[in-house]
């Protein structure tokens, strides 16, 4: 007896004279074989497409990721997209895991454990950042001639560094004012309380750690003059002389 093969929807799958089925698009179709002796058999063929998500570990602070690949299938009931669950990201103590993104330079992403929707094969990159660093500075008023200072504390923040970017090592604050009594001069600020020089008020102080700065000032020089009176006699030299303290 001779047999013939047919597909109920040849846009989904075709079948040749030997019964070989070729899938063409996602969906279901019925393959029927008929025999000249009157026999007939049918089978439902489900054509699916497997989509793969590839996970790439990146960032100096990322130690491990939960998996490197995952997959889901497009079927007759979901022909457009399917979902996978994003894997874990383990980071070092001074880093924070953000999630997963197809853009390796992104600063946001789908959080760990959330669904990723695939419409095609895709590569996802781990997104993380090194935490912001805050440096604190304390200003100490010293010197009998210093009446007040503009502030006693301040801080600056080094911004987070994402993925493979290098975090800055310093940040800066503005040195506060130093008010002094008459006869004194404000010099500036120094980490050495016995310093003779310093960073002037309203200039940048660069911090690479917490720090204490002391107000530096000086008492202005005093010039003393002596007037010589010979009581009518003739002086052999100048009638005045001076010295500076």
CSV table of C-alpha atoms in Angstrom, one decimal:
chain,number,residue,atom,x,y,z
A,1,UNK,CA,0.0,0.0,0.0
A,2,UNK,CA,1.1,3.5,-0.7
A,3,UNK,CA,1.0,6.3,1.9
A,4,UNK,CA,0.7,10.1,1.7
A,5,UNK,CA,1.7,12.7,4.2
A,6,UNK,CA,0.0,16.0,4.9
A,7,UNK,CA,0.3,18.9,7.3
A,8,UNK,CA,-2.7,20.8,8.5
A,9,UNK,CA,-0.7,24.0,8.6
A,10,UNK,CA,2.2,24.1,6.2
A,11,UNK,CA,3.2,27.6,7.5
A,12,UNK,CA,4.2,25.9,10.8
A,13,UNK,CA,5.6,22.7,9.5
A,14,UNK,CA,5.9,20.7,6.3
A,15,UNK,CA,6.2,17.0,5.8
A,16,UNK,CA,7.8,15.2,2.8
A,17,UNK,CA,6.8,12.0,1.1
A,18,UNK,CA,9.0,10.1,3.5
A,19,UNK,CA,7.4,11.5,6.6
A,20,UNK,CA,10.2,13.9,7.4
A,21,UNK,CA,8.9,17.0,9.2
A,22,UNK,CA,10.5,20.4,8.9
A,23,UNK,CA,9.5,23.1,11.4
A,24,UNK,CA,9.0,26.6,9.9
A,25,UNK,CA,7.5,28.7,12.6
A,26,UNK,CA,6.3,28.5,16.2
A,27,UNK,CA,3.0,26.8,16.7
A,28,UNK,CA,1.1,23.5,16.5
A,29,UNK,CA,0.1,21.5,13.4
A,30,UNK,CA,-1.3,18.1,12.7
A,31,UNK,CA,0.6,15.6,10.5
A,32,UNK,CA,-1.6,13.0,8.9
A,33,UNK,CA,-0.5,9.9,7.1
A,34,UNK,CA,-3.1,8.1,4.8
A,35,UNK,CA,-2.8,4.7,3.3
A,36,UNK,CA,-4.3,3.5,0.1
A,37,UNK,CA,-5.8,0.6,2.0
A,38,UNK,CA,-7.8,3.0,4.0
A,39,UNK,CA,-5.6,3.3,7.1
A,40,UNK,CA,-5.0,6.8,8.6
A,41,UNK,CA,-2.9,8.1,11.5
A,42,UNK,CA,-2.4,11.6,12.9
A,43,UNK,CA,0.1,13.2,15.3
A,44,UNK,CA,0.3,16.7,16.7
A,45,UNK,CA,3.6,18.4,16.1
A,46,UNK,CA,4.6,21.3,18.3
A,47,UNK,CA,7.2,23.6,16.9
A,48,UNK,CA,9.1,25.6,19.5
A,49,UNK,CA,12.1,27.9,19.5
A,50,UNK,CA,14.7,27.9,22.3
A,51,UNK,CA,16.1,31.3,23.4
A,52,UNK,CA,19.3,31.5,25.4
A,53,UNK,CA,20.4,34.1,27.9
A,54,UNK,CA,24.1,34.3,28.5
A,55,UNK,CA,25.3,35.9,31.7
A,56,UNK,CA,28.7,37.7,31.8
A,57,UNK,CA,30.4,38.4,35.1
A,58,UNK,CA,32.0,41.8,35.1
A,59,UNK,CA,33.3,44.3,37.7
A,60,UNK,CA,36.2,44.1,40.0
A,61,UNK,CA,33.9,43.7,43.0
A,62,UNK,CA,31.9,40.8,41.7
A,63,UNK,CA,33.2,37.5,43.0
A,64,UNK,CA,30.7,35.0,41.6
A,65,UNK,CA,27.4,34.8,39.6
A,66,UNK,CA,24.7,32.1,40.0
A,67,UNK,CA,24.9,30.8,36.4
A,68,UNK,CA,26.4,31.6,33.1
A,69,UNK,CA,23.5,30.6,30.8
A,70,UNK,CA,19.7,29.9,30.9
A,71,UNK,CA,17.0,29.3,28.3
A,72,UNK,CA,13.3,29.4,27.7
A,73,UNK,CA,11.0,28.3,24.8
A,74,UNK,CA,8.7,30.1,22.5
A,75,UNK,CA,5.6,28.0,22.0
A,76,UNK,CA,2.2,28.2,20.4
A,77,UNK,CA,0.9,29.9,23.6
A,78,UNK,CA,3.7,32.4,23.9
A,79,UNK,CA,5.1,33.1,20.4
A,80,UNK,CA,6.6,36.5,21.1
A,81,UNK,CA,8.6,36.2,24.3
A,82,UNK,CA,9.5,33.9,27.2
A,83,UNK,CA,11.1,34.5,30.6
A,84,UNK,CA,14.1,33.4,32.7
A,85,UNK,CA,15.0,34.2,36.3
A,86,UNK,CA,18.0,36.4,36.7
A,87,UNK,CA,20.8,34.7,38.6
A,88,UNK,CA,22.5,35.8,41.8
A,89,UNK,CA,25.4,38.2,42.0
A,90,UNK,CA,27.9,37.9,44.9
A,91,UNK,CA,30.0,40.9,45.6
A,92,UNK,CA,32.8,41.9,48.0
A,93,UNK,CA,32.0,43.8,51.2
A,94,UNK,CA,32.5,47.3,49.9
A,95,UNK,CA,30.4,46.8,46.7
A,96,UNK,CA,26.7,46.6,45.9
A,97,UNK,CA,25.0,44.4,43.3
A,98,UNK,CA,22.5,46.2,41.2
A,99,UNK,CA,21.3,43.5,38.8
A,100,UNK,CA,21.5,42.5,35.1
A,101,UNK,CA,21.5,44.6,31.9
A,102,UNK,CA,22.2,44.0,28.2
A,103,UNK,CA,24.3,47.3,28.3
A,104,UNK,CA,27.6,46.5,30.1
A,105,UNK,CA,28.1,50.2,31.0
A,106,UNK,CA,24.6,50.6,32.5
A,107,UNK,CA,24.1,51.8,36.1
A,108,UNK,CA,20.7,50.1,36.5
A,109,UNK,CA,19.4,46.6,35.9
A,110,UNK,CA,16.9,43.9,36.5
A,111,UNK,CA,17.3,42.9,40.1
A,112,UNK,CA,18.6,39.4,41.1
A,113,UNK,CA,15.8,36.9,41.2
A,114,UNK,CA,13.5,39.0,38.9
A,115,UNK,CA,12.3,37.8,35.5
A,116,UNK,CA,14.1,38.7,32.3
A,117,UNK,CA,12.0,38.7,29.2
A,118,UNK,CA,13.6,37.3,26.0
A,119,UNK,CA,12.4,37.9,22.5
A,120,UNK,CA,15.7,36.6,21.1
A,121,UNK,CA,19.0,35.3,22.3
A,122,UNK,CA,20.6,37.9,24.6
A,123,UNK,CA,23.7,38.6,26.7
A,124,UNK,CA,23.3,40.1,30.1
A,125,UNK,CA,26.1,41.8,32.2
A,126,UNK,CA,26.3,41.9,35.9
A,127,UNK,CA,25.9,45.5,37.1
A,128,UNK,CA,27.5,46.5,40.4
A,129,UNK,CA,29.2,49.5,42.0
A,130,UNK,CA,31.8,50.3,44.6
A,131,UNK,CA,30.0,52.2,47.4
A,132,UNK,CA,30.4,55.9,47.9
A,133,UNK,CA,33.1,57.0,50.4
A,134,UNK,CA,32.5,59.9,52.8
A,135,UNK,CA,35.5,61.7,54.4
A,136,UNK,CA,34.9,63.9,57.4
A,137,UNK,CA,37.0,66.9,58.5
A,138,UNK,CA,37.2,68.6,61.9
A,139,UNK,CA,38.3,72.2,62.2
A,140,UNK,CA,40.0,73.1,65.5
A,141,UNK,CA,40.2,76.8,66.6
A,142,UNK,CA,43.5,77.5,68.2
A,143,UNK,CA,45.6,80.6,69.1
A,144,UNK,CA,44.8,83.5,71.5
A,145,UNK,CA,44.2,85.9,68.5
A,146,UNK,CA,41.6,83.7,66.8
A,147,UNK,CA,38.1,84.9,67.7
A,148,UNK,CA,36.0,82.5,65.6
A,149,UNK,CA,36.1,80.1,62.7
A,150,UNK,CA,33.5,79.6,59.9
A,151,UNK,CA,32.6,76.0,60.8
A,152,UNK,CA,33.9,73.2,62.9
A,153,UNK,CA,33.1,70.2,60.7
A,154,UNK,CA,32.6,69.4,57.0
A,155,UNK,CA,32.6,66.4,54.7
A,156,UNK,CA,32.9,65.4,51.1
A,157,UNK,CA,31.8,62.3,49.2
A,158,UNK,CA,33.6,60.2,46.5
A,159,UNK,CA,30.9,59.0,44.1
A,160,UNK,CA,30.2,55.3,43.5
A,161,UNK,CA,32.2,53.6,40.7
A,162,UNK,CA,30.2,51.3,38.5
A,163,UNK,CA,31.3,48.0,36.9
A,164,UNK,CA,34.9,48.2,35.8
A,165,UNK,CA,35.4,52.0,36.3
A,166,UNK,CA,38.0,53.2,38.8
A,167,UNK,CA,36.8,55.1,41.8
A,168,UNK,CA,38.3,58.4,42.6
A,169,UNK,CA,40.7,58.4,45.6
A,170,UNK,CA,40.1,62.0,46.9
A,171,UNK,CA,37.4,64.6,47.3
A,172,UNK,CA,37.7,68.2,48.5
A,173,UNK,CA,36.1,70.8,50.8
A,174,UNK,CA,36.3,74.6,51.1
A,175,UNK,CA,38.5,75.8,53.9
A,176,UNK,CA,36.4,77.9,56.3
A,177,UNK,CA,37.1,81.5,57.4
A,178,UNK,CA,39.3,82.5,60.4
A,179,UNK,CA,38.5,85.7,62.2
A,180,UNK,CA,41.3,87.2,64.3
A,181,UNK,CA,41.7,90.1,66.7
A,182,UNK,CA,43.5,93.4,65.8
A,183,UNK,CA,47.2,92.8,65.7
A,184,UNK,CA,46.9,89.3,64.4
A,185,UNK,CA,46.9,87.7,60.9
A,186,UNK,CA,45.1,84.6,59.8
A,187,UNK,CA,47.3,82.3,57.8
A,188,UNK,CA,45.1,79.3,57.0
A,189,UNK,CA,44.6,75.6,58.0
A,190,UNK,CA,47.0,72.8,58.5
A,191,UNK,CA,47.0,69.2,59.9
A,192,UNK,CA,50.0,70.3,62.0
A,193,UNK,CA,48.9,72.5,64.8
A,194,UNK,CA,52.5,74.0,65.1
A,195,UNK,CA,52.7,74.7,61.4
A,196,UNK,CA,53.7,78.2,60.2
A,197,UNK,CA,51.9,77.9,56.8
A,198,UNK,CA,48.5,76.6,55.8
A,199,UNK,CA,45.7,76.4,53.2
A,200,UNK,CA,44.1,79.8,53.0
A,201,UNK,CA,40.4,80.3,53.8
A,202,UNK,CA,38.0,79.6,50.8
A,203,UNK,CA,40.6,77.4,49.1
A,204,UNK,CA,40.2,73.7,48.5
A,205,UNK,CA,41.3,71.1,51.1
A,206,UNK,CA,41.8,67.7,49.4
A,207,UNK,CA,40.9,64.7,51.6
A,208,UNK,CA,42.0,61.1,51.1
A,209,UNK,CA,40.8,60.1,54.6
A,210,UNK,CA,39.2,61.6,57.7
A,211,UNK,CA,41.3,64.5,59.0
A,212,UNK,CA,41.7,67.2,61.6
A,213,UNK,CA,42.9,70.7,60.6
A,214,UNK,CA,44.0,73.5,63.0
A,215,UNK,CA,43.7,77.2,62.5
A,216,UNK,CA,47.1,78.8,61.9
A,217,UNK,CA,47.6,82.5,62.8
A,218,UNK,CA,50.3,84.8,64.0
A,219,UNK,CA,50.6,87.9,66.1
A,220,UNK,CA,51.8,90.7,63.9
A,221,UNK,CA,55.3,92.2,64.4
A,222,UNK,CA,55.7,95.2,66.8
A,223,UNK,CA,58.3,97.8,66.1
A,224,UNK,CA,59.7,99.8,69.1
A,225,UNK,CA,61.5,103.1,68.6
A,226,UNK,CA,63.9,104.9,71.0
A,227,UNK,CA,64.4,108.7,70.9
A,228,UNK,CA,67.7,109.9,72.2
A,229,UNK,CA,67.8,113.3,74.0
A,230,UNK,CA,71.3,114.7,74.7
A,231,UNK,CA,69.9,117.6,76.8
A,232,UNK,CA,71.7,120.2,74.7
A,233,UNK,CA,74.8,118.2,73.9
A,234,UNK,CA,75.7,117.0,70.4
A,235,UNK,CA,75.0,113.3,69.6
A,236,UNK,CA,77.6,111.5,67.6
A,237,UNK,CA,74.9,109.4,65.7
A,238,UNK,CA,71.2,109.3,64.9
A,239,UNK,CA,68.8,110.6,67.4
A,240,UNK,CA,66.5,107.6,67.0
A,241,UNK,CA,66.8,103.8,66.8
A,242,UNK,CA,64.3,101.0,66.7
A,243,UNK,CA,63.9,97.2,67.0
A,244,UNK,CA,61.2,94.8,65.9
A,245,UNK,CA,59.5,92.1,68.1
